[in-house]
CSV table of C-alpha atoms in Angstrom, one decimal:
chain,number,residue,atom,x,y,z
A,1,MET,CA,-39.3,-18.5,-72.1
A,2,LEU,CA,-38.1,-18.5,-75.9
A,3,SER,CA,-40.2,-17.0,-78.3
A,4,THR,CA,-42.1,-19.0,-81.5
A,5,ALA,CA,-39.2,-17.4,-83.7
A,6,GLN,CA,-36.5,-18.3,-81.5
A,7,ILE,CA,-37.8,-22.4,-80.8
A,8,VAL,CA,-38.2,-22.3,-84.9
A,9,ALA,CA,-35.5,-20.6,-85.8
A,10,LEU,CA,-33.3,-23.1,-83.2
A,11,ILE,CA,-35.3,-25.8,-84.8
A,12,ILE,CA,-34.1,-25.5,-88.1
A,13,PHE,CA,-30.3,-24.6,-87.0
A,14,ILE,CA,-30.5,-27.9,-85.2
A,15,LEU,CA,-31.7,-30.0,-88.4
A,16,MET,CA,-29.2,-28.1,-90.6
A,17,PHE,CA,-26.6,-29.4,-88.4
A,18,VAL,CA,-27.5,-32.6,-87.7
A,19,ALA,CA,-28.0,-33.2,-91.8
A,20,ILE,CA,-24.9,-31.6,-92.7
A,21,VAL,CA,-23.3,-34.5,-90.2
A,22,MET,CA,-25.1,-37.4,-91.2
A,23,ASP,CA,-23.8,-36.4,-95.0
A,24,LYS,CA,-26.8,-38.3,-96.6
A,25,ILE,CA,-27.5,-35.1,-98.7
A,26,GLU,CA,-24.9,-32.6,-100.3
A,27,ARG,CA,-24.2,-30.0,-97.6
A,28,GLN,CA,-25.0,-27.2,-100.1
A,29,TRP,CA,-28.6,-28.6,-100.3
A,30,VAL,CA,-29.3,-28.6,-96.6
A,31,THR,CA,-28.0,-24.8,-96.3
A,32,LEU,CA,-30.0,-23.5,-99.0
A,33,GLY,CA,-33.1,-25.5,-97.8
A,34,CYS,CA,-32.6,-24.6,-94.3
A,35,GLY,CA,-32.0,-21.1,-95.7
A,36,ALA,CA,-35.4,-21.2,-97.4
A,37,ALA,CA,-37.1,-22.2,-94.6
A,38,THR,CA,-35.5,-19.4,-92.3
A,39,LEU,CA,-36.8,-16.7,-94.3
A,40,LEU,CA,-40.3,-18.3,-95.0
A,41,ILE,CA,-41.2,-19.5,-92.1
A,42,VAL,CA,-39.1,-17.3,-89.3
A,43,PHE,CA,-39.0,-14.1,-90.9
A,44,GLY,CA,-42.1,-14.6,-93.0
A,45,LEU,CA,-44.9,-16.6,-91.4
A,46,ILE,CA,-43.9,-15.8,-87.9
A,47,MET,CA,-42.2,-12.7,-87.4
A,48,LYS,CA,-44.0,-11.1,-90.8
A,49,SER,CA,-40.9,-8.8,-91.6
A,50,PRO,CA,-40.1,-8.4,-95.4
A,51,ALA,CA,-37.5,-6.2,-94.1
A,52,THR,CA,-35.5,-9.0,-92.1
A,53,ILE,CA,-36.0,-11.1,-95.5
A,54,LEU,CA,-34.2,-8.3,-97.6
A,55,GLU,CA,-31.6,-7.4,-94.5
A,56,SER,CA,-30.7,-11.1,-94.1
A,57,LEU,CA,-29.9,-11.9,-98.2
A,58,ASN,CA,-28.2,-8.4,-98.0
A,59,VAL,CA,-27.7,-8.1,-102.0
A,60,ALA,CA,-27.8,-4.3,-101.5
A,61,SER,CA,-24.4,-4.3,-99.6
A,62,ILE,CA,-23.1,-5.4,-102.8
A,63,PHE,CA,-23.9,-2.1,-104.7
A,64,HIS,CA,-22.6,0.5,-101.5
A,65,ARG,CA,-19.1,2.0,-102.0
A,66,ASP,CA,-18.3,0.4,-98.5
A,67,PHE,CA,-18.6,-3.1,-99.8
A,68,TRP,CA,-15.4,-2.4,-102.0
A,69,ILE,CA,-13.7,0.4,-100.2
A,70,THR,CA,-13.2,0.2,-96.4
A,71,SER,CA,-14.6,3.2,-94.7
A,72,GLU,CA,-15.0,3.9,-91.2
A,73,ALA,CA,-18.4,4.1,-91.4
A,74,GLU,CA,-18.9,0.4,-91.4
A,75,SER,CA,-21.6,-1.0,-89.5
A,76,ALA,CA,-22.1,-4.9,-88.4
A,77,SER,CA,-25.2,-6.4,-89.8
A,78,ILE,CA,-27.0,-10.2,-90.3
A,79,GLY,CA,-27.2,-11.9,-93.3
A,80,VAL,CA,-25.3,-13.2,-96.1
A,81,ASN,CA,-21.9,-12.1,-95.9
A,82,TRP,CA,-21.2,-11.4,-99.7
A,83,SER,CA,-17.6,-10.0,-99.0
A,84,THR,CA,-16.5,-13.8,-98.1
A,85,ILE,CA,-18.6,-15.7,-100.6
A,86,ILE,CA,-16.6,-13.2,-103.7
A,87,PHE,CA,-13.2,-13.5,-102.0
A,88,ILE,CA,-13.6,-17.3,-101.8
A,89,ALA,CA,-14.8,-17.2,-105.4
A,90,GLY,CA,-12.0,-15.1,-106.6
A,91,MET,CA,-9.4,-17.0,-105.1
A,92,MET,CA,-10.7,-20.2,-106.2
A,93,ILE,CA,-10.4,-18.9,-109.8
A,94,MET,CA,-7.0,-17.8,-108.9
A,95,VAL,CA,-5.9,-21.0,-107.7
A,96,GLU,CA,-7.1,-23.0,-110.6
A,97,GLY,CA,-4.7,-20.7,-113.0
A,98,MET,CA,-1.8,-21.3,-110.8
A,99,ALA,CA,-2.9,-25.1,-111.2
A,100,GLU,CA,-3.2,-25.2,-115.3
A,101,ALA,CA,0.2,-23.5,-115.1
A,102,GLY,CA,2.0,-26.0,-113.1
A,103,PHE,CA,2.9,-23.9,-109.9
A,104,PHE,CA,2.2,-26.3,-107.6
A,105,ARG,CA,3.8,-29.1,-108.6
A,106,TRP,CA,7.0,-27.0,-110.2
A,107,LEU,CA,7.2,-26.0,-106.3
A,108,CYS,CA,6.7,-29.4,-104.4
A,109,MET,CA,9.6,-31.2,-106.6
A,110,ARG,CA,11.8,-27.8,-106.5
A,111,ILE,CA,11.8,-28.0,-102.6
A,112,ALA,CA,12.4,-32.0,-102.8
A,113,LYS,CA,15.1,-31.4,-105.3
A,114,LEU,CA,16.8,-28.5,-103.0
A,115,VAL,CA,16.7,-31.1,-99.7
A,116,ASN,CA,18.1,-33.9,-101.9
A,117,TYR,CA,15.2,-36.2,-101.4
A,118,LYS,CA,16.3,-37.2,-97.8
A,119,PRO,CA,13.0,-38.4,-95.6
A,120,THR,CA,13.6,-36.1,-92.7
A,121,PRO,CA,14.1,-33.1,-94.7
A,122,LEU,CA,11.8,-33.8,-96.8
A,123,LEU,CA,9.2,-34.1,-93.7
A,124,VAL,CA,10.2,-30.4,-92.2
A,125,SER,CA,10.5,-28.8,-95.8
A,126,PHE,CA,7.1,-29.8,-96.7
A,127,MET,CA,5.4,-29.1,-93.4
A,128,VAL,CA,7.0,-25.6,-93.7
A,129,MET,CA,5.7,-25.3,-97.4
A,130,SER,CA,2.4,-26.4,-96.3
A,131,PHE,CA,2.3,-24.0,-93.5
A,132,CYS,CA,3.5,-21.1,-95.6
A,133,LEU,CA,1.1,-21.8,-98.9
A,134,ALA,CA,-2.1,-22.1,-96.3
A,135,MET,CA,-1.3,-19.1,-95.2
A,136,PHE,CA,-2.7,-17.7,-98.7
A,137,ILE,CA,-4.3,-20.6,-100.3
A,138,ASP,CA,-7.3,-22.7,-99.5
A,139,SER,CA,-5.8,-25.8,-96.9
A,140,ILE,CA,-7.8,-28.0,-99.3
A,141,THR,CA,-6.2,-27.1,-102.6
A,142,VAL,CA,-2.7,-27.1,-100.6
A,143,ILE,CA,-2.9,-30.6,-99.7
A,144,LEU,CA,-4.6,-32.0,-102.8
A,145,PHE,CA,-1.5,-31.3,-104.5
A,146,LEU,CA,1.2,-31.8,-101.9
A,147,ALA,CA,-0.5,-35.0,-100.9
A,148,ALA,CA,-0.3,-36.2,-104.5
A,149,VAL,CA,3.3,-35.1,-104.6
A,150,THR,CA,4.3,-37.0,-101.7
A,151,VAL,CA,2.7,-40.0,-102.7
A,152,GLU,CA,4.4,-39.7,-106.0
A,153,LEU,CA,8.0,-39.3,-104.3
A,154,ALA,CA,6.9,-42.0,-101.8
A,155,LYS,CA,6.8,-44.1,-104.6
A,156,MET,CA,9.7,-43.6,-106.5
A,157,LEU,CA,12.0,-43.3,-103.9
A,158,LYS,CA,10.4,-46.2,-101.5
A,159,PHE,CA,9.7,-44.6,-98.5
A,160,ASP,CA,6.3,-44.4,-96.5
A,161,PRO,CA,4.2,-41.2,-97.3
A,162,VAL,CA,1.9,-41.6,-94.5
A,163,PRO,CA,4.1,-39.8,-92.0
A,164,MET,CA,4.1,-36.9,-94.1
A,165,ILE,CA,0.8,-36.3,-95.2
A,166,LEU,CA,-0.2,-36.6,-91.5
A,167,SER,CA,2.1,-33.5,-90.8
A,168,GLU,CA,1.1,-32.0,-94.1
A,169,ILE,CA,-2.4,-31.7,-93.5
A,170,PHE,CA,-2.0,-30.4,-89.7
A,171,CYS,CA,0.6,-27.8,-90.4
A,172,ALA,CA,-1.9,-26.7,-93.5
A,173,ASN,CA,-4.9,-26.4,-90.7
A,174,LEU,CA,-2.6,-24.3,-88.5
A,175,GLY,CA,-0.7,-22.2,-91.1
A,176,GLY,CA,-4.7,-21.5,-91.7
A,177,SER,CA,-5.1,-19.6,-88.8
A,178,ALA,CA,-2.6,-17.5,-89.2
A,179,THR,CA,-4.1,-15.0,-92.0
A,180,MET,CA,-7.2,-13.9,-92.7
A,181,CYS,CA,-7.4,-15.6,-96.1
A,182,GLY,CA,-5.7,-18.8,-94.5
A,183,ASP,CA,-8.8,-20.6,-93.8
A,184,PRO,CA,-12.9,-19.8,-94.5
A,185,PRO,CA,-13.6,-19.1,-90.5
A,186,ASN,CA,-10.9,-16.6,-90.7
A,187,ILE,CA,-12.2,-15.0,-93.7
A,188,ILE,CA,-15.8,-15.1,-91.7
A,189,ILE,CA,-14.8,-14.0,-88.8
A,190,GLY,CA,-12.2,-11.1,-90.5
A,191,THR,CA,-15.1,-9.8,-92.6
A,192,ALA,CA,-17.6,-9.8,-90.2
A,193,LEU,CA,-15.3,-8.0,-87.6
A,194,HIS,CA,-13.6,-5.7,-90.0
A,195,LEU,CA,-10.2,-6.9,-89.1
A,196,SER,CA,-7.2,-7.0,-91.7
A,197,PHE,CA,-4.8,-9.2,-92.9
A,198,PHE,CA,-2.2,-7.7,-90.5
A,199,ASP,CA,-4.3,-7.8,-87.7
A,200,PHE,CA,-4.7,-11.3,-88.0
A,201,VAL,CA,-0.7,-12.1,-89.1
A,202,SER,CA,0.2,-10.0,-85.7
A,203,HIS,CA,-2.1,-12.0,-83.5
A,204,THR,CA,-3.0,-15.6,-85.0
A,205,GLY,CA,0.2,-15.5,-87.2
A,206,LEU,CA,2.2,-14.7,-83.9
A,207,ILE,CA,0.6,-17.8,-82.1
A,208,ALA,CA,0.5,-20.0,-85.0
A,209,PHE,CA,4.5,-19.6,-85.8
A,210,VAL,CA,5.2,-20.3,-82.4
A,211,CYS,CA,3.1,-23.6,-83.1
A,212,MET,CA,4.5,-24.5,-86.2
A,213,PHE,CA,8.2,-25.3,-84.3
A,214,LEU,CA,6.4,-27.1,-81.7
A,215,VAL,CA,4.5,-29.5,-84.3
A,216,ILE,CA,7.3,-29.6,-86.3
A,217,GLY,CA,9.3,-31.0,-83.2
A,218,TYR,CA,6.5,-33.2,-82.2
A,219,PHE,CA,6.2,-34.8,-85.7
A,220,TYR,CA,9.8,-35.7,-85.9
A,221,MET,CA,9.8,-37.2,-82.7
A,222,VAL,CA,6.8,-39.5,-83.5
A,223,TYR,CA,8.3,-40.2,-86.8
A,224,ARG,CA,12.2,-40.1,-85.9
A,225,LYS,CA,12.5,-44.2,-86.0
A,226,GLU,CA,10.7,-44.5,-89.4
A,227,LEU,CA,12.5,-41.9,-90.9
A,228,ALA,CA,16.0,-42.9,-89.7
A,229,THR,CA,15.3,-46.6,-91.7
A,230,GLU,CA,14.5,-45.3,-95.0
A,231,GLU,CA,17.2,-44.8,-97.3
A,232,VAL,CA,17.2,-42.9,-100.9
A,233,THR,CA,19.3,-44.6,-103.4
A,234,ALA,CA,21.6,-42.1,-106.0
A,235,GLU,CA,19.4,-44.6,-108.4
A,236,ASP,CA,16.3,-43.6,-107.3
A,237,ILE,CA,16.6,-40.0,-107.3
A,238,ALA,CA,18.2,-40.1,-110.8
A,239,ALA,CA,14.7,-41.8,-112.0
A,240,LEU,CA,12.8,-38.6,-110.5
A,241,PRO,CA,11.7,-36.0,-113.5
A,242,ASP,CA,13.2,-32.4,-113.4
A,243,PRO,CA,11.1,-29.9,-111.4
A,244,LYS,CA,11.2,-27.7,-114.6
A,245,SER,CA,8.9,-30.6,-116.4
A,246,ALA,CA,6.3,-29.2,-114.1
A,247,ILE,CA,6.1,-26.2,-116.3
A,248,LYS,CA,3.5,-26.7,-119.2
A,249,ASN,CA,4.0,-23.4,-120.3
A,250,PRO,CA,6.6,-20.8,-119.6
A,251,LYS,CA,4.7,-17.7,-119.8
A,252,GLU,CA,1.6,-18.9,-118.1
A,253,PHE,CA,3.8,-19.9,-115.2
A,254,THR,CA,5.0,-16.1,-115.3
A,255,TYR,CA,1.5,-15.1,-114.8
A,256,ALA,CA,0.6,-17.4,-112.4
A,257,CYS,CA,3.3,-16.0,-110.3
A,258,VAL,CA,2.5,-12.4,-111.1
A,259,ILE,CA,-1.1,-13.3,-110.1
A,260,PHE,CA,-0.2,-14.6,-106.8
A,261,GLY,CA,2.3,-12.0,-106.3
A,262,CYS,CA,-0.4,-9.1,-106.7
A,263,ALA,CA,-2.9,-11.1,-104.4
A,264,VAL,CA,-0.6,-11.2,-101.8
A,265,ALA,CA,0.6,-7.7,-102.1
A,266,MET,CA,-3.1,-6.6,-102.1
A,267,LEU,CA,-3.8,-8.8,-99.4
A,268,VAL,CA,-1.2,-7.6,-97.1
A,269,THR,CA,-1.7,-3.9,-97.7
A,270,HIS,CA,-5.5,-3.8,-97.6
A,271,ALA,CA,-5.8,-1.9,-94.4
A,272,GLN,CA,-4.1,0.7,-96.0
A,273,THR,CA,-5.6,1.3,-99.3
A,274,GLY,CA,-9.0,0.7,-98.1
A,275,LEU,CA,-9.2,-1.9,-100.8
A,276,THR,CA,-11.9,-4.5,-99.0
A,277,VAL,CA,-11.1,-8.4,-99.8
A,278,ALA,CA,-14.6,-8.5,-101.9
A,279,PHE,CA,-12.6,-6.3,-104.3
A,280,ILE,CA,-9.2,-8.2,-104.0
A,281,GLY,CA,-11.1,-11.5,-105.0
A,282,THR,CA,-12.8,-9.8,-108.0
A,283,PHE,CA,-9.8,-8.3,-108.9
A,284,VAL,CA,-7.5,-11.2,-108.6
A,285,SER,CA,-10.2,-13.8,-110.9
A,286,ALA,CA,-10.6,-10.8,-113.1
A,287,LEU,CA,-6.7,-10.9,-114.0
A,288,THR,CA,-6.6,-14.6,-114.0
A,289,MET,CA,-9.5,-14.9,-116.6
A,290,ILE,CA,-7.7,-12.1,-118.8
A,291,LEU,CA,-4.5,-14.2,-119.0
A,292,PHE,CA,-5.7,-17.4,-118.9
A,293,HIS,CA,-7.9,-16.8,-121.4
A,294,LYS,CA,-7.6,-20.0,-123.4
A,295,ASP,CA,-8.4,-22.0,-120.5
A,296,LEU,CA,-11.0,-19.8,-119.6
A,297,VAL,CA,-14.1,-22.2,-119.8
A,298,LYS,CA,-11.8,-25.1,-118.0
A,299,ILE,CA,-10.7,-22.8,-115.2
A,300,ILE,CA,-14.6,-21.9,-114.6
A,301,LYS,CA,-15.7,-25.3,-114.7
A,302,LYS,CA,-13.0,-26.4,-111.6
A,303,VAL,CA,-14.7,-23.5,-109.0
A,304,ASP,CA,-16.4,-24.9,-106.7
A,305,TYR,CA,-19.9,-23.6,-106.6
A,306,LYS,CA,-21.4,-25.8,-104.2
A,307,THR,CA,-19.0,-24.8,-101.4
A,308,LEU,CA,-20.4,-20.9,-102.6
A,309,LEU,CA,-24.1,-22.3,-102.5
A,310,PHE,CA,-23.2,-23.9,-98.9
A,311,PHE,CA,-22.0,-20.5,-97.6
A,312,VAL,CA,-24.9,-18.6,-98.9
A,313,GLY,CA,-27.3,-21.0,-96.9
A,314,LEU,CA,-25.7,-21.1,-94.1
A,315,PHE,CA,-25.6,-17.4,-93.4
A,316,ILE,CA,-29.2,-17.2,-93.8
A,317,VAL,CA,-29.5,-20.1,-91.5
A,318,VAL,CA,-27.6,-18.2,-88.6
A,319,SER,CA,-29.3,-14.8,-89.5
A,320,GLY,CA,-32.7,-16.4,-88.2
A,321,LEU,CA,-30.5,-17.0,-85.1
A,322,GLU,CA,-29.2,-13.8,-84.6
A,323,ALA,CA,-32.5,-11.7,-85.8
A,324,THR,CA,-35.0,-13.3,-83.2
A,325,GLY,CA,-32.0,-13.0,-80.6
A,326,VAL,CA,-31.1,-16.5,-79.9
A,327,LEU,CA,-27.2,-15.9,-80.1
A,328,GLU,CA,-27.7,-13.1,-77.6
A,329,ILE,CA,-29.0,-15.5,-75.0
A,330,LEU,CA,-26.1,-17.9,-75.8
A,331,ALA,CA,-23.6,-15.1,-75.3
A,332,GLY,CA,-25.5,-14.4,-71.9
A,333,PHE,CA,-25.2,-17.8,-71.1
A,334,ILE,CA,-21.5,-17.9,-71.5
A,335,GLY,CA,-21.0,-14.7,-69.4
A,336,LYS,CA,-22.8,-15.8,-66.7
A,337,VAL,CA,-21.2,-18.9,-66.5
A,338,SER,CA,-17.9,-17.1,-67.0
A,339,GLY,CA,-18.8,-14.5,-64.5
A,340,GLY,CA,-17.2,-11.8,-66.6
A,341,ASN,CA,-14.0,-13.4,-66.2
A,342,LEU,CA,-11.9,-12.6,-69.7
A,343,LYS,CA,-9.9,-15.9,-69.3
A,344,VAL,CA,-12.7,-18.2,-68.6
A,345,MET,CA,-14.4,-16.7,-71.6
A,346,ILE,CA,-11.6,-17.4,-73.8
A,347,ALA,CA,-11.3,-20.9,-72.5
A,348,ILE,CA,-14.5,-21.5,-73.1
A,349,ILE,CA,-14.4,-19.9,-76.4
A,350,ILE,CA,-11.3,-21.6,-77.6
A,351,TRP,CA,-12.2,-25.2,-76.4
A,352,LEU,CA,-15.5,-25.1,-77.1
A,353,SER,CA,-14.6,-24.2,-81.0
A,354,ALA,CA,-11.9,-26.8,-80.9
A,355,ILE,CA,-14.0,-30.0,-79.7
A,356,ALA,CA,-16.9,-28.6,-81.9
A,357,SER,CA,-14.7,-28.2,-84.9
A,358,ALA,CA,-13.1,-31.8,-84.0
A,359,ILE,CA,-16.6,-33.1,-84.6
A,360,VAL,CA,-18.5,-31.1,-87.1
A,361,ASP,CA,-17.5,-28.8,-89.6
A,362,ASN,CA,-15.5,-25.6,-88.7
A,363,ILE,CA,-17.3,-23.4,-91.1
A,364,PRO,CA,-21.1,-23.2,-89.8
A,365,PHE,CA,-19.7,-23.1,-86.3
A,366,SER,CA,-17.6,-19.7,-86.8
A,367,ALA,CA,-20.3,-18.2,-88.7
A,368,THR,CA,-22.3,-19.0,-85.8
A,369,MET,CA,-20.1,-17.6,-82.9
A,370,VAL,CA,-19.2,-14.5,-84.7
A,371,PRO,CA,-22.2,-13.1,-83.3
A,372,VAL,CA,-21.9,-14.9,-80.2
A,373,ILE,CA,-18.4,-13.4,-79.2
A,374,ARG,CA,-19.8,-10.0,-80.8
A,375,ALA,CA,-22.8,-9.8,-78.4
A,376,LEU,CA,-20.4,-11.0,-75.4
A,377,ALA,CA,-18.2,-8.6,-75.6
A,378,ALA,CA,-21.0,-5.9,-75.4
A,379,THR,CA,-23.0,-7.0,-72.4
A,380,GLN,CA,-19.6,-8.5,-70.3
A,381,GLY,CA,-17.5,-5.3,-71.8
A,382,VAL,CA,-14.6,-7.1,-72.8
A,383,ASP,CA,-12.2,-6.6,-76.2
A,384,ILE,CA,-14.0,-8.4,-79.3
A,385,ASN,CA,-10.8,-8.9,-80.9
A,386,THR,CA,-9.4,-10.9,-78.3
A,387,LEU,CA,-12.3,-13.1,-78.2
A,388,ALA,CA,-11.7,-13.4,-82.0
A,389,TRP,CA,-8.2,-14.6,-81.9
A,390,ALA,CA,-9.7,-17.4,-79.3
A,391,LEU,CA,-12.4,-18.2,-81.7
A,392,ALA,CA,-9.9,-18.3,-84.7
A,393,ILE,CA,-7.4,-20.5,-83.2
A,394,GLY,CA,-10.2,-22.9,-81.8
A,395,THR,CA,-12.1,-23.6,-85.3
A,396,ASP,CA,-8.6,-23.9,-87.4
A,397,VAL,CA,-6.5,-26.1,-85.3
A,398,GLY,CA,-9.5,-28.0,-83.3
A,399,GLY,CA,-10.5,-29.5,-87.4
A,400,SER,CA,-7.0,-31.1,-87.2
A,401,ALA,CA,-7.7,-33.5,-84.6
A,402,THR,CA,-10.1,-36.1,-86.4
A,403,PRO,CA,-10.1,-37.2,-90.1
A,404,ILE,CA,-13.3,-35.4,-90.8
A,405,GLY,CA,-12.8,-32.2,-88.3
A,406,ALA,CA,-11.8,-30.4,-91.6
A,407,SER,CA,-12.1,-30.4,-95.4
A,408,ALA,CA,-8.2,-30.8,-95.7
A,409,ASN,CA,-8.0,-34.0,-93.7
A,410,VAL,CA,-10.3,-35.4,-95.9
A,411,VAL,CA,-9.0,-34.6,-99.4
A,412,GLY,CA,-5.6,-35.8,-97.6
A,413,THR,CA,-6.4,-39.1,-96.6
A,414,SER,CA,-8.4,-39.7,-99.5
A,415,VAL,CA,-5.3,-39.4,-101.3
A,416,ALA,CA,-3.6,-41.8,-99.6
A,417,ALA,CA,-6.1,-44.3,-99.6
A,418,LYS,CA,-6.7,-43.9,-103.9
A,419,ASN,CA,-3.1,-44.5,-104.2
A,420,GLY,CA,-3.3,-47.6,-101.8
A,421,TYR,CA,-2.2,-45.8,-98.4
A,422,VAL,CA,-5.1,-46.2,-96.1
A,423,ILE,CA,-5.0,-44.1,-93.3
A,424,SER,CA,-7.2,-45.6,-90.2
A,425,TRP,CA,-8.9,-43.6,-87.6
A,426,GLY,CA,-6.5,-45.0,-85.2
A,427,THR,CA,-3.4,-44.1,-87.0
A,428,TYR,CA,-5.0,-40.9,-87.6
A,429,LEU,CA,-5.7,-39.8,-83.9
A,430,ARG,CA,-2.4,-41.1,-82.6
A,431,THR,CA,-0.8,-38.5,-84.0
A,432,ALA,CA,-3.0,-35.7,-84.9
A,433,LEU,CA,-4.9,-35.3,-81.4
A,434,PRO,CA,-2.1,-35.1,-79.2
A,435,ALA,CA,-1.0,-32.2,-81.5
A,436,THR,CA,-3.9,-30.4,-81.4
A,437,ILE,CA,-4.3,-30.6,-77.7
A,438,ILE,CA,-0.7,-29.1,-77.4
A,439,VAL,CA,-1.4,-26.5,-79.7
A,440,ILE,CA,-4.6,-25.3,-78.4
A,441,THR,CA,-2.9,-25.2,-74.7
A,442,VAL,CA,0.1,-23.7,-75.6
A,443,SER,CA,-2.3,-20.9,-77.6
A,444,MET,CA,-4.4,-20.6,-75.2
A,445,LEU,CA,-1.5,-19.7,-72.6
A,446,ILE,CA,-0.1,-17.0,-75.4
A,447,ILE,CA,-3.4,-15.4,-75.3
A,448,PHE,CA,-3.8,-15.1,-71.6
A,449,ALA,CA,-0.5,-13.8,-71.2
A,450,ARG,CA,-0.8,-11.4,-74.0
A,451,TYR,CA,-4.3,-10.3,-73.5
A,452,CYS,CA,-5.6,-10.9,-69.6
C-alpha cells in the first residue's frame, strides 16, 4: 500500500504531466505551481519535514566548492539540479551572441555554396551540419536557423524544402544524443550521474554516429525521386547572396568563433580539468556578455527564461516522487518484470523512453527516470551507466517520431508553415516514425552487443 505522502506526490506529478500535454497553461507555470504544491503539501503538511524542503530546493549546493570543481566526494542528491539550469542558461547566452554575429547564417550559406547548391548534396550536407551543431548547441536553436535558411534557399532555387527540414529535425535530435551538452535530457542525466562529455561521446556518441549514416541513407532513399527532379540553374545560383553578407560585424564574428571554441574545448576536457558544467556555463556566458557588451540588453532579453523556470518546478516535483519512495517502487517493478535480466531492462528502458518521448516532452520524463535507473542499478546489481545510455538514446531519439515529440520538431514545422510549406501529421509520420524505429532498434542491438 502507498502512503499518503506517496499518493499525493504521485497525484501532483500526474496532474503536472496532464497539464503539460494539454498545453492550456504555459508549462513553466504548471511545473512551478506543482512544485509549490509538492513543497507545501507533501513535504510541509504531510511529512512535516522542513529539512526535506531545503534539500529539494538545493540552493546550498551552489555555494559548495564541488558545485564548480568536480570532486571524487560528490554524492547523489534530490532536488533542483542547479548545475543543469546554470549550464543551459550560459549556453543560451552564448548562442544568442553567436546569432547576433551572424555565425549560423554564414555557416549555412557557406556549406550550401561549397556543394554548389545541388539538391542531393544539400540534403546530405545540411543533415550532417544539423547533427554536428546539435552535439554542442541546443537543437531548437540549430533547427530555428537551419529551417529558415533552408526555406530561403528553396524559394530562390525553386525546390521543395520539406524533405530537407524533416531530415534536419531528425538529425538534430540524433546529434543531441551524442554528447552530454547536446540535449537537455543528456544534461540532466550527465549532471545527476556525474558523467563527463567524453563518457557520452564514447558511448551514446558512437551509437549516434553509426545511426547517422543509416539515417542519411534512409532519407536519401525516401526522397531520391523528388531530389532527382529538382534542377538548379546558373541564374538561380547567381541570384543568391554571398555567404559573407551574413557577417554583420567581422570583429564580433571572430568573438563568436573564439567563444564557441572555448566552450567546446572546456566541455571536451572537463573530466581532466575538474571544471563542472556549471562553471563552464558561467564562464562562456560571462565571456559573451563582456565581448558583446554593445548588444548585452538584446542578448539578455532573448534568453529563454520560461524554460529555466520550467526546469526549477520540474525538479521539485520529481524530488517529491524520489523523497517519498515512489520511484523506488517503480524501479522495483521494472526489476521484477525483467527478472534481473540486463537485456530485458535495457529493452524496457529504451522503448519506454522512446514511446513516452514521442507523446510527451522528453525533459520531464528523463528527469523522472534518472532516480529510477539509479535505484534499479542499486537493487539489481547492474551497471548504472549502461542503463543511462539506454535512457539517453530512448528520450533523445524517441522524440523525433511525432511533430510534438521534441521542441525542435515544433520549431521546424512552424518555420515551414509560416513560409507556406505546411507539414501535416501524415507527412511527418511517414518518414520520421520508420526512421525512429530503425534507430531505436539498431541502438538497442548495439547496447546489447557492447554491454551485455
